Short mmCIF file of C-alpha atoms in Angstrom, two decimals:
data_model
loop_
_atom_site.label_atom_id
_atom_site.label_comp_id
_atom_site.label_asym_id
_atom_site.label_seq_id
_atom_site.Cartn_x
_atom_site.Cartn_y
_atom_site.Cartn_z
CA LEU M 1 2.32 -45.56 26.06
CA ARG M 2 3.61 -44.39 22.70
CA GLY M 3 0.08 -44.17 21.43
CA ARG M 4 -0.96 -41.99 24.35
CA ARG M 5 2.03 -39.68 23.79
CA ALA M 6 1.16 -39.42 20.13
CA ASP M 7 -2.46 -38.61 20.93
CA ALA M 8 -1.41 -36.00 23.51
CA GLY M 9 1.01 -34.41 21.03
CA SER M 10 -1.66 -34.34 18.34
CA ALA M 11 -4.17 -32.76 20.72
CA LEU M 12 -1.63 -30.11 21.78
CA TRP M 13 -0.84 -29.32 18.16
CA GLN M 14 -4.53 -28.98 17.30
CA THR M 15 -5.02 -26.67 20.29
CA ARG M 16 -2.23 -24.40 19.06
CA ILE M 17 -3.73 -24.33 15.58
CA CYS M 18 -7.15 -23.41 16.98
CA ARG M 19 -5.67 -20.59 19.06
CA HIS M 20 -3.75 -19.28 16.06
CA SER M 21 -6.89 -19.44 13.90
CA LEU M 22 -8.95 -17.57 16.47
CA THR M 23 -6.29 -14.87 16.75
CA GLU M 24 -6.06 -14.43 13.00
CA LYS M 25 -9.85 -14.40 12.71
CA LYS M 26 -10.04 -11.68 15.34
CA LYS M 27 -7.47 -9.55 13.51
CA PHE M 28 -9.23 -10.06 10.19
CA SER M 29 -12.65 -9.28 11.65
CA SER M 30 -11.50 -6.04 13.29
CA GLY M 31 -9.79 -4.86 10.12
CA LYS M 32 -12.76 -5.80 7.97
CA LEU M 33 -15.18 -4.10 10.35
CA ARG M 34 -13.12 -0.91 10.27
CA ALA M 35 -13.11 -0.91 6.48
CA GLU M 36 -16.85 -1.54 6.27
CA THR M 37 -17.70 1.24 8.72
CA GLU M 38 -15.48 3.87 7.10
CA ASP M 39 -15.02 3.45 3.35
CA PRO M 40 -18.38 2.40 1.88
CA PHE M 41 -20.46 4.90 3.86
CA SER M 42 -18.24 7.88 3.15
CA LYS M 43 -17.95 7.05 -0.54
CA ALA M 44 -21.69 6.52 -0.88
CA ARG M 45 -22.34 9.86 0.84
CA LEU M 46 -19.84 11.57 -1.45
CA LEU M 47 -21.59 10.09 -4.48
CA LEU M 48 -24.99 11.34 -3.29
CA LEU M 49 -23.63 14.81 -2.55
CA ALA M 50 -21.94 14.98 -5.95
CA ALA M 51 -25.15 13.92 -7.68
CA GLY M 52 -27.08 16.60 -5.80
CA THR M 53 -24.48 19.21 -6.76
CA VAL M 54 -24.67 18.27 -10.43
CA GLY M 55 -28.48 18.24 -10.34
CA SER M 56 -28.78 21.67 -8.70
CA SER M 57 -26.22 23.19 -11.07
CA THR M 58 -28.09 21.75 -14.04
CA GLY M 59 -31.34 23.22 -12.76
CA PHE M 60 -29.66 26.60 -12.31
CA PHE M 61 -28.30 26.73 -15.87
CA PHE M 62 -31.58 25.51 -17.36
CA ALA M 63 -33.37 28.34 -15.58
CA LEU M 64 -31.20 31.00 -17.24
CA PRO M 65 -32.98 30.78 -20.65
CA ARG M 66 -36.30 31.03 -18.80
CA LEU M 67 -35.08 34.23 -17.12
CA LEU M 68 -34.02 35.62 -20.49
CA GLY M 69 -37.43 34.84 -21.96
CA SER M 70 -39.18 36.54 -19.04
CA VAL M 71 -37.02 39.67 -19.38
CA LEU M 72 -37.70 39.91 -23.15
CA ASN M 73 -41.41 39.15 -22.71
CA GLY M 74 -41.17 36.08 -24.92
CA PRO M 75 -44.11 33.79 -25.69
CA ARG M 76 -45.27 31.68 -22.75
CA ALA M 77 -42.81 33.50 -20.54
CA GLU M 78 -43.14 32.92 -16.81
CA PRO M 79 -43.24 35.75 -14.30
CA ILE M 80 -39.81 37.07 -13.46
CA SER M 81 -40.43 36.58 -9.74
CA THR M 82 -41.09 32.86 -10.25
CA VAL M 83 -37.97 32.37 -12.36
CA LEU M 84 -35.82 34.33 -9.93
CA GLN M 85 -37.14 32.19 -7.10
CA ASP M 86 -36.20 29.02 -8.97
CA LEU M 87 -32.76 30.43 -9.74
CA GLY M 88 -32.20 31.35 -6.11
CA ILE M 89 -33.23 27.91 -4.87
CA ASN M 90 -31.00 26.10 -7.36
CA PHE M 91 -28.06 28.41 -6.70
CA ALA M 92 -28.38 28.00 -2.92
CA ALA M 93 -28.62 24.22 -3.29
CA PHE M 94 -25.62 24.21 -5.64
CA ALA M 95 -23.50 26.30 -3.22
CA PHE M 96 -24.52 24.27 -0.16
CA LEU M 97 -24.14 20.83 -1.74
CA GLY M 98 -20.94 21.90 -3.50
CA TYR M 99 -19.43 22.94 -0.17
CA LEU M 100 -20.46 19.64 1.44
CA THR M 101 -19.06 17.68 -1.52
CA PHE M 102 -15.74 19.55 -1.37
CA SER M 103 -15.47 19.10 2.41
CA ASP M 104 -16.37 15.41 2.25
CA PHE M 105 -13.87 14.82 -0.57
CA ASN M 106 -11.11 16.48 1.47
CA ASN M 107 -11.99 14.38 4.51
CA ILE M 108 -11.80 11.18 2.46
CA GLN M 109 -8.44 12.25 1.03
CA GLN M 110 -7.12 12.96 4.53
CA ARG M 111 -8.27 9.55 5.76
CA GLU M 112 -6.66 7.84 2.78
CA THR M 113 -3.44 9.76 3.42
CA ALA M 114 -3.54 8.78 7.09
CA LYS M 115 -4.07 5.12 6.16
CA ALA M 116 -1.15 5.21 3.72
CA GLU M 117 1.02 6.84 6.37
CA GLY M 118 -0.02 4.24 8.94
CA ALA M 119 0.78 1.43 6.51
CA LEU M 120 4.21 2.95 5.85
CA ILE M 121 4.95 3.30 9.57
CA ALA M 122 3.87 -0.30 10.14
CA ARG M 123 6.44 -1.50 7.57
CA LEU M 124 9.36 0.37 9.12
CA PRO M 125 12.02 -2.09 10.37
CA VAL M 126 13.81 -1.43 13.65
CA GLU M 127 16.39 -3.07 15.89
CA LEU M 128 15.32 -3.56 19.48
CA ARG M 129 17.76 -4.50 22.21
CA SER M 130 16.41 -6.27 25.28
CA LYS M 131 17.67 -5.77 28.84
CA LYS M 132 19.85 -8.85 28.42
CA GLY M 133 21.47 -7.39 25.31
CA LYS M 134 19.64 -9.56 22.79
CA VAL M 135 19.03 -7.75 19.49
CA SER M 136 15.86 -8.48 17.52
CA ARG M 137 14.76 -7.07 14.19
CA VAL M 138 11.05 -6.32 14.00
CA LYS M 139 8.67 -3.93 12.29
CA LEU M 140 6.82 -1.15 14.04
CA GLY M 141 3.55 -2.79 13.03
CA ASP M 142 4.43 -5.71 15.30
CA PHE M 143 3.99 -3.42 18.31
CA ARG M 144 0.34 -2.73 17.56
CA ALA M 145 -2.36 -4.08 19.83
CA GLU M 146 -3.20 -7.76 19.28
CA ARG M 147 0.11 -8.42 17.51
CA GLN M 148 2.97 -10.75 18.39
CA GLN M 149 5.12 -8.23 20.22
CA ARG M 150 4.29 -6.38 23.42
CA PRO M 151 1.97 -3.49 22.49
CA ARG M 152 3.81 -0.18 22.56
CA ARG M 153 3.44 3.45 21.54
CA PRO M 154 6.13 4.36 19.00
CA ILE M 155 7.34 7.95 19.22
CA LEU M 156 9.48 8.97 16.25
CA CYS M 157 12.07 11.68 16.88
CA ILE M 158 13.12 12.89 13.41
CA GLY M 159 15.96 15.36 12.97
CA THR M 160 19.69 15.82 13.28
CA VAL M 161 21.88 13.45 15.25
CA ASP M 162 22.13 16.03 18.05
CA PHE M 163 18.35 16.33 18.20
CA CYS M 164 17.84 12.56 18.31
CA THR M 165 20.57 12.14 20.93
CA SER M 166 19.02 14.85 23.11
CA CYS M 167 15.62 13.15 22.88
CA VAL M 168 17.09 9.84 24.03
CA GLU M 169 19.21 11.31 26.82
CA SER M 170 16.33 13.34 28.21
CA SER M 171 14.25 10.16 28.53
CA ARG M 172 16.91 8.34 30.55
CA GLU M 173 15.93 10.20 33.72
CA ILE M 174 12.50 8.51 33.72
CA ALA M 175 13.52 5.27 32.05
CA GLU M 176 11.36 3.15 34.35
CA ALA M 177 8.24 5.22 33.61
CA MET M 178 8.97 5.10 29.88
CA ASP M 179 9.13 1.32 29.89
CA ARG M 180 6.18 0.91 32.26
CA ASN M 181 3.92 3.06 30.06
CA ASP M 182 4.82 1.13 26.89
CA ILE M 183 6.69 4.00 25.25
CA LEU M 184 8.94 3.05 22.34
CA VAL M 185 11.37 5.82 21.38
CA VAL M 186 12.58 5.63 17.78
CA PRO M 187 15.26 8.24 16.98
CA VAL M 188 15.45 8.85 13.22
CA PRO M 189 18.55 10.82 12.25
CA ASN M 190 18.54 12.49 8.84
CA GLY M 191 22.28 12.15 8.35
CA GLY M 192 25.63 12.66 10.01
CA ASP M 193 27.76 10.55 12.34
CA THR M 194 25.40 8.35 14.36
CA ALA M 195 28.05 7.02 16.76
CA PRO M 196 27.02 9.37 19.62
CA LEU M 197 23.41 8.32 19.16
CA TYR M 198 24.22 4.61 19.37
CA ASP M 199 26.20 5.28 22.54
CA ALA M 200 23.23 7.12 24.06
CA VAL M 201 20.75 4.27 23.47
CA LYS M 202 22.87 1.62 25.20
CA GLY M 203 21.07 0.04 28.14
CA LEU M 204 17.66 1.48 27.19
CA PRO M 205 15.25 -1.34 26.27
CA TYR M 206 12.50 1.09 25.28
CA VAL M 207 14.57 2.57 22.42
CA ALA M 208 14.51 1.03 18.94
CA MET M 209 16.93 2.06 16.21
CA PRO M 210 15.91 2.26 12.53
CA LEU M 211 17.34 -0.51 10.41
CA GLU M 212 19.92 1.00 8.07
CA GLY M 213 19.48 0.54 4.34
CA SER M 214 15.67 0.50 4.43
CA ASP M 215 13.94 2.41 1.61
CA ASP M 216 10.84 2.85 3.76
CA TRP M 217 12.75 4.98 6.27
CA GLY M 218 13.98 7.19 3.42
CA THR M 219 10.41 7.57 2.17
CA LEU M 220 9.19 8.52 5.64
CA LEU M 221 11.90 11.12 6.07
CA ARG M 222 11.07 12.76 2.74
CA GLN M 223 7.33 12.79 3.44
CA GLN M 224 7.66 14.27 6.92
CA GLN M 225 10.14 16.95 5.84
CA GLU M 226 8.00 17.93 2.85
CA GLN M 227 4.92 18.16 5.05
CA VAL M 228 6.70 20.41 7.55
CA ARG M 229 8.11 22.67 4.85
CA SER M 230 4.74 22.91 3.08
CA GLN M 231 3.38 24.51 6.24
CA GLY M 232 6.15 27.11 6.26
CA LEU M 233 7.89 25.60 9.29
CA ASP M 234 11.56 24.93 9.93
CA ALA M 235 12.27 21.20 9.66
CA ASP M 236 15.75 21.69 11.18
CA LYS M 237 14.19 22.12 14.64
CA GLY M 238 13.34 18.43 14.74
CA LEU M 239 9.99 16.70 14.42
CA THR M 240 8.21 14.42 16.89
CA VAL M 241 5.54 11.99 15.68
CA ILE M 242 3.48 10.14 18.30
CA VAL M 243 1.83 6.91 17.13
CA ARG M 244 -0.97 5.18 19.02
CA LYS M 245 -1.01 1.48 19.81
CA ASN M 246 -3.53 0.97 17.02
CA GLY M 247 -0.99 2.26 14.50
CA ARG M 248 -2.57 5.65 13.80
CA VAL M 249 -0.69 8.91 14.18
CA ALA M 250 -1.98 10.76 17.24
CA THR M 251 -0.10 14.04 16.82
CA ARG M 252 3.08 15.61 15.48
CA PHE M 253 4.91 18.74 16.52
CA LEU M 254 8.26 20.47 16.19
CA GLY M 255 10.82 20.18 18.95
CA MET M 256 11.67 17.66 21.62
CA PRO M 257 8.93 15.68 23.36
CA ASN M 258 8.11 16.29 27.01
CA TRP M 259 8.55 12.76 28.33
CA GLN M 260 7.23 13.53 31.79
CA ALA M 261 4.00 14.95 30.37
CA ILE M 262 3.55 12.00 28.00
CA THR M 263 4.13 9.31 30.63
CA GLY M 264 2.12 11.29 33.20
CA GLU M 265 -0.89 11.44 30.89
CA VAL M 266 -0.85 7.67 30.35
CA SER M 267 -0.46 6.99 34.06
CA ALA M 268 -3.30 9.38 34.89
CA ARG M 269 -5.64 7.64 32.46
CA GLU M 270 -4.78 4.27 33.96
CA LYS M 271 -5.45 5.52 37.51
CA MET M 272 -8.82 6.87 36.40
CA GLY M 273 -9.71 3.47 34.96
CA MET M 274 -9.80 4.76 31.39
CA ASP M 275 -8.89 2.65 28.38
CA THR M 276 -5.27 3.09 27.30
CA SER M 277 -5.07 0.28 24.75
CA ASN M 278 -5.45 2.62 21.74
CA ILE M 279 -3.76 5.83 22.84
#
């Protein structure tokens, strides 16, 4: 009997290990596939465009002495029309390829910035209180699809304590829809007395509070405020950042979020049979 129990326990343990290995393999494969389909192709294209830009510019500058020789009727000078044609072709190629190189470089920089921002958001620690009052400390990255926690859509409300409190209180009217549509409200105050905010989040299981003392939260606040001010906007109005379940930032805007519109959009997509796992 003891032998059978030991064998059953060993089999159960091996089954758990296999499941864990398959899960980790799936996560690794999806991340590796994303990297292989984005980074190498874009960098290779940028390299080809840059090489074409350098080549066309070189051809343009090498044609200038030929043009000078044609104008001065030098020995073995080519017709001016032929030289001007070569100059025009090289200049057009240089302008076109240079524009494509500049645009592609900016797109790569934007993707790298978005990846860095996504990695920072994934590291942000929060405190989540369940309906039974149990407090758990997790990271926002744990709420991504195929992670340990229930997949959710973090929505960061960044601003004054009054702004964050208003965002939380306005969501209480549709609390059931917020929780049903996997919304995770994260109020991020930029200073002041947070006691009213903590009172407002009581009894709301879809609200997670930032863990105090985290350097990552300070970094996020500085980045978001600098980005808003660089666009000539007023950061004091409050900023809302909506994050998809896959961890990427979907949109950001000034002011309070319209919770009814957000939850209604998710519900509408579900009724239409559309995929909502990565929105």
